[in-house]
N, CA, C and O of each residue as an XYZ file, in Angstrom:
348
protein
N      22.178    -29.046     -7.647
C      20.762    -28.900     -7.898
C      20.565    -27.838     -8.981
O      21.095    -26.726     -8.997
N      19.713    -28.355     -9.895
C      19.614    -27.151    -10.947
C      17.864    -26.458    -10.923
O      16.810    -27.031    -10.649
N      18.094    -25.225    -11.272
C      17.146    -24.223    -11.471
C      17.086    -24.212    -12.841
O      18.072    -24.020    -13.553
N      15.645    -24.466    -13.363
C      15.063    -23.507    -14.349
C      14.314    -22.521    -14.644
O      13.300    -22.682    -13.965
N      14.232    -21.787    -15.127
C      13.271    -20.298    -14.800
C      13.207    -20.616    -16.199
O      14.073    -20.900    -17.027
N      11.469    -20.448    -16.268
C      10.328    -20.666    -17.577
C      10.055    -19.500    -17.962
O       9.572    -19.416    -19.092
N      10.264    -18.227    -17.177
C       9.552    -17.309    -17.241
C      10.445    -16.433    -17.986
O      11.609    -16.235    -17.636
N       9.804    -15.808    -19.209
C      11.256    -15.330    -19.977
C      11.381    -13.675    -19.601
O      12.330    -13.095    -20.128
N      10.760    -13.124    -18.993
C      10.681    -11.942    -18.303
C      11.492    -11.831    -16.934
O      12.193    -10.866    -16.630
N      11.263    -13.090    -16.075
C      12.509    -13.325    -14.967
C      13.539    -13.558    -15.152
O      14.454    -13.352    -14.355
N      13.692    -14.283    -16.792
C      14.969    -14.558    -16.964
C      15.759    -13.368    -17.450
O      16.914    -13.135    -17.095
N      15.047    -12.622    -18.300
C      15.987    -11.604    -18.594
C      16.507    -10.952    -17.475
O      17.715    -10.818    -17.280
N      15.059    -10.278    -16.252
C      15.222     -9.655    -15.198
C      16.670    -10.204    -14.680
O      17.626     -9.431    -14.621
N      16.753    -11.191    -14.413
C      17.941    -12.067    -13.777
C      19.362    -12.122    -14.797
O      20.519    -11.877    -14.457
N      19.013    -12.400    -15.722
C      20.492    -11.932    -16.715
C      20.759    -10.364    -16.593
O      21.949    -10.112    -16.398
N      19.950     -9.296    -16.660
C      19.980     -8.088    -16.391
C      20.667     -7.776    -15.287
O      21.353     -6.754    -15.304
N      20.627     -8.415    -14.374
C      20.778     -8.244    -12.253
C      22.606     -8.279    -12.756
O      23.517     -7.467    -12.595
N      22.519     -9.861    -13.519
C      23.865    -10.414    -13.200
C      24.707     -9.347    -14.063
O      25.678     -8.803    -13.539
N      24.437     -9.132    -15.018
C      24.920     -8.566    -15.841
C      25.471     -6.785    -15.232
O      26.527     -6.159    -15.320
N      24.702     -6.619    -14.889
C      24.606     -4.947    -13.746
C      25.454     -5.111    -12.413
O      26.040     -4.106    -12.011
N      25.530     -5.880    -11.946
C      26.651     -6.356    -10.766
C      27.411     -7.387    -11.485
O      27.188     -8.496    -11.000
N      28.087     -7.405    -12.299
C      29.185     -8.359    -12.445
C      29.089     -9.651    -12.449
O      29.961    -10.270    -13.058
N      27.957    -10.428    -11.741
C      28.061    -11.583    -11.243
C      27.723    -12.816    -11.902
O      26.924    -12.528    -12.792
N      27.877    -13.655    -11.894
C      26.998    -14.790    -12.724
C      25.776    -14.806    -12.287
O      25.239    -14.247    -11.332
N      25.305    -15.681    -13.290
C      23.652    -15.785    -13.227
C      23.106    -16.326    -11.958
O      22.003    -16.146    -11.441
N      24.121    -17.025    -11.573
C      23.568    -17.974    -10.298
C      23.898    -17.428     -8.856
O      23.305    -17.837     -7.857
N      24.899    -16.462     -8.823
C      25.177    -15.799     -7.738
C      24.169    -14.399     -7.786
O      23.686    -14.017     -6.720
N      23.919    -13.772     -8.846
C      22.658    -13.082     -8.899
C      22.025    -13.313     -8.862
O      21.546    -12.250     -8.466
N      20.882    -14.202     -8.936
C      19.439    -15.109     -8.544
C      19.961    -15.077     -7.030
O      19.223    -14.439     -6.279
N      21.139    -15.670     -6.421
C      21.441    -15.885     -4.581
C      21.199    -14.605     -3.945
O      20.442    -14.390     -2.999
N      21.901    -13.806     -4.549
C      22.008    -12.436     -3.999
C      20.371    -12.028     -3.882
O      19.733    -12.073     -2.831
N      19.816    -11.604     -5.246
C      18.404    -10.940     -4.700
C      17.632    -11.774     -3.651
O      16.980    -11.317     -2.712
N      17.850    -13.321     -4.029
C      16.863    -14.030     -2.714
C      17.503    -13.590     -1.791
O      16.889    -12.849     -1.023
N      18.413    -13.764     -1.617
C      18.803    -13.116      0.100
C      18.280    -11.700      0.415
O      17.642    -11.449      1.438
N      18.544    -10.930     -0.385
C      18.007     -9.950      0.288
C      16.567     -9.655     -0.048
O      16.138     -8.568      0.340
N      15.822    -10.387     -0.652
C      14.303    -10.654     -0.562
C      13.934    -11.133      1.048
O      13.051    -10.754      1.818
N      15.155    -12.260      1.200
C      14.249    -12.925      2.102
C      14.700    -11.720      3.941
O      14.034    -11.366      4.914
N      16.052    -11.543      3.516
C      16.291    -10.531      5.039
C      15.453     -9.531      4.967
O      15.092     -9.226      6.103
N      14.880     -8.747      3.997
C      13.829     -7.641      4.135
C      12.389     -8.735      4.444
O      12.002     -8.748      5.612
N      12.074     -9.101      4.026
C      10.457    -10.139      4.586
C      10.717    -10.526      5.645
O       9.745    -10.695      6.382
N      12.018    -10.823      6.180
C      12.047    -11.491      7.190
C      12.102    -10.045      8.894
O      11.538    -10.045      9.987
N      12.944     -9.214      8.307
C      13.082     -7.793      9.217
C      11.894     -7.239      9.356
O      11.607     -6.637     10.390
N      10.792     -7.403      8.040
C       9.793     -6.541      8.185
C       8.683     -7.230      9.039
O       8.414     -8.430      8.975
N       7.916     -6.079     10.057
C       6.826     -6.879     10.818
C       5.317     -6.781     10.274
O       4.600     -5.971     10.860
N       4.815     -7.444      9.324
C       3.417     -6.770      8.813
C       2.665     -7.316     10.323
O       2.835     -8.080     11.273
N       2.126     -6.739      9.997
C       0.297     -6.573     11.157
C      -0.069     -7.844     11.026
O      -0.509     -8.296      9.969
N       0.099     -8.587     12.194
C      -0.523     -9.908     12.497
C      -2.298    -10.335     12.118
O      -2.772    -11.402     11.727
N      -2.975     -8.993     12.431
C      -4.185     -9.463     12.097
C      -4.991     -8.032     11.735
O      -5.452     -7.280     12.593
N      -5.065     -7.814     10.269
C      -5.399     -6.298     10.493
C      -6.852     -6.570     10.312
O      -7.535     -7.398      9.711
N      -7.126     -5.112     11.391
C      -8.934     -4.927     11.492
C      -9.430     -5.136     10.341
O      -8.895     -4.899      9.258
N     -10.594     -5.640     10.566
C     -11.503     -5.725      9.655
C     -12.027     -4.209      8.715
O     -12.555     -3.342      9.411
N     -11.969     -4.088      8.100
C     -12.711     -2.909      7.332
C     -13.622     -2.122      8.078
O     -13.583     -0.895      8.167
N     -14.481     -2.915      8.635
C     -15.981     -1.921      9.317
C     -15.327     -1.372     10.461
O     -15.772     -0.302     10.877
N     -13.880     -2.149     11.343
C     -13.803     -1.194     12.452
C     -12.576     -0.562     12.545
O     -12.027     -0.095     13.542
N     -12.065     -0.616     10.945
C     -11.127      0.779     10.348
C     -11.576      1.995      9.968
O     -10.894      3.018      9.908
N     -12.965      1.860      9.657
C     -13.480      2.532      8.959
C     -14.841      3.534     10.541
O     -15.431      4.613     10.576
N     -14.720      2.397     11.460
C     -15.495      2.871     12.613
C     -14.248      4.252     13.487
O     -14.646      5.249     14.090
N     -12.610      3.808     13.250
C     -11.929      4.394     13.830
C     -11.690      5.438     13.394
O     -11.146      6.290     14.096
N     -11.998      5.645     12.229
C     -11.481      6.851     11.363
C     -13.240      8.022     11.119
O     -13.270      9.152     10.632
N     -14.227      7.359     11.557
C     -15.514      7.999     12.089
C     -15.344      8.670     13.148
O     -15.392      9.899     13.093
N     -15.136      8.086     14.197
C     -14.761      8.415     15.694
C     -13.620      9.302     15.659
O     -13.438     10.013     16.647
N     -12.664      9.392     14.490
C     -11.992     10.786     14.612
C     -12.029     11.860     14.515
O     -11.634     12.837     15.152
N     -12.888     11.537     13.072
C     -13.585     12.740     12.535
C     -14.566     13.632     13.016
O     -14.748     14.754     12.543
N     -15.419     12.969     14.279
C     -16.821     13.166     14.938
C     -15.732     13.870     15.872
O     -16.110     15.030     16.043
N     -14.538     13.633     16.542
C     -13.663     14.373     17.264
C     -13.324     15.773     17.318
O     -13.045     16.577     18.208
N     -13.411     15.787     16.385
C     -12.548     17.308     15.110
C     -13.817     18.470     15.530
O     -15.001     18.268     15.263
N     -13.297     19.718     16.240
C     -14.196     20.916     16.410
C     -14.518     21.607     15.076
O     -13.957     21.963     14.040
N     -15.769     21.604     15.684
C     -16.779     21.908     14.250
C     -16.356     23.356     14.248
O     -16.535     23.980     15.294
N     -15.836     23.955     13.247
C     -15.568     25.567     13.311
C     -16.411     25.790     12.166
O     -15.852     26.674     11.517
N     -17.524     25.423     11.559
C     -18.480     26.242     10.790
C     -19.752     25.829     10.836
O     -20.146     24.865     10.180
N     -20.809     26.812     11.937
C     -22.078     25.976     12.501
C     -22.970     26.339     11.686
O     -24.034     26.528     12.275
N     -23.032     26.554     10.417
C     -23.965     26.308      9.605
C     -24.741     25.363      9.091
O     -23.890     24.532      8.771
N     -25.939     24.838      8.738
C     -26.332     23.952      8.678
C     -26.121     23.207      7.223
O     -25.636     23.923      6.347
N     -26.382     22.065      6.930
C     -25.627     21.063      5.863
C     -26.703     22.048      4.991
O     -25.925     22.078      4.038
N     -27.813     22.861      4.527
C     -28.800     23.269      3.683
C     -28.482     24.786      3.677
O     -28.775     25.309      2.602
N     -28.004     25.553      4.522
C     -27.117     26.453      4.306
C     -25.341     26.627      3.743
O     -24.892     27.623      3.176
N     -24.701     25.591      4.031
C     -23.688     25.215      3.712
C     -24.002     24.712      1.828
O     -23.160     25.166      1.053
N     -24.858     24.056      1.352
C     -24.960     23.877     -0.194
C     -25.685     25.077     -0.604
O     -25.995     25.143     -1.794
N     -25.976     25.942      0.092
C     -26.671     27.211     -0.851
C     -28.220     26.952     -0.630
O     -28.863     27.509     -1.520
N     -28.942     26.340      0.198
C     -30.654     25.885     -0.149
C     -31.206     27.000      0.616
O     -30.462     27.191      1.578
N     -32.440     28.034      0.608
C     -33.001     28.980      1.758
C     -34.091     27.298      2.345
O     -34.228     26.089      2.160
N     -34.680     28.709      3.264
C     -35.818     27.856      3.999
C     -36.833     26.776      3.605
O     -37.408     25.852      4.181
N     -36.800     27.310      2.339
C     -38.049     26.768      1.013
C     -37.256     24.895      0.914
O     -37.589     23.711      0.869
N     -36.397     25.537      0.924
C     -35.279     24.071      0.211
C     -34.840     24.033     -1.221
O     -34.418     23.125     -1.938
N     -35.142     25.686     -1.465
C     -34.368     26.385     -2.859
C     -33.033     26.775     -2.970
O     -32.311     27.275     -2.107
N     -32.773     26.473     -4.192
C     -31.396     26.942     -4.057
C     -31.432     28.558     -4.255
O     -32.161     29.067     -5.106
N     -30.505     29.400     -3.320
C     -30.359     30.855     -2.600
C     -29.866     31.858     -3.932
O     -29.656     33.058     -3.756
């Protein structure tokens, strides 16, 4: 069965591989798929990752967690007095 690779950037990539390990062209193209495919295959991605709004709800709920160690108010904290001037 023959392979062609159109892509003249893979091909070099792939003459490069073979060329850097010794190997022919065709046992270097084998080699990286294999170990393309045993790492995709070892690795476990996240079956179904949360949605955004309740990644973003979990990482709220942590933060709201966290002891407040400076009880100043958000208008004292930017510099504003009573007026709502800046101090």
């Amino acid at each position: 069965m023959n392979m062609n690779i159109q892509d003249p950037q893979a091909h070099r990539m792939a003459q490069e591989l073979a060329e850097l390990t010794g190997q022919s062209l065709t046992d270097a193209v084998k080699m990286a798929l294999q170990q393309a495919l045993a790492k995709l295959k070892t690795s476990k991605p996240d079956p179904q990752p949360l949605p955004l709004v309740d990644r973003l709800n979990e990482i709220a709920l942590r933060c709201a967690a966290l002891p407040d160690y400076d009880n100043r108010s958000a208008d004292e904290i930017l510099g504003y007095d009573k007026h709502g001037l800046p101090s």
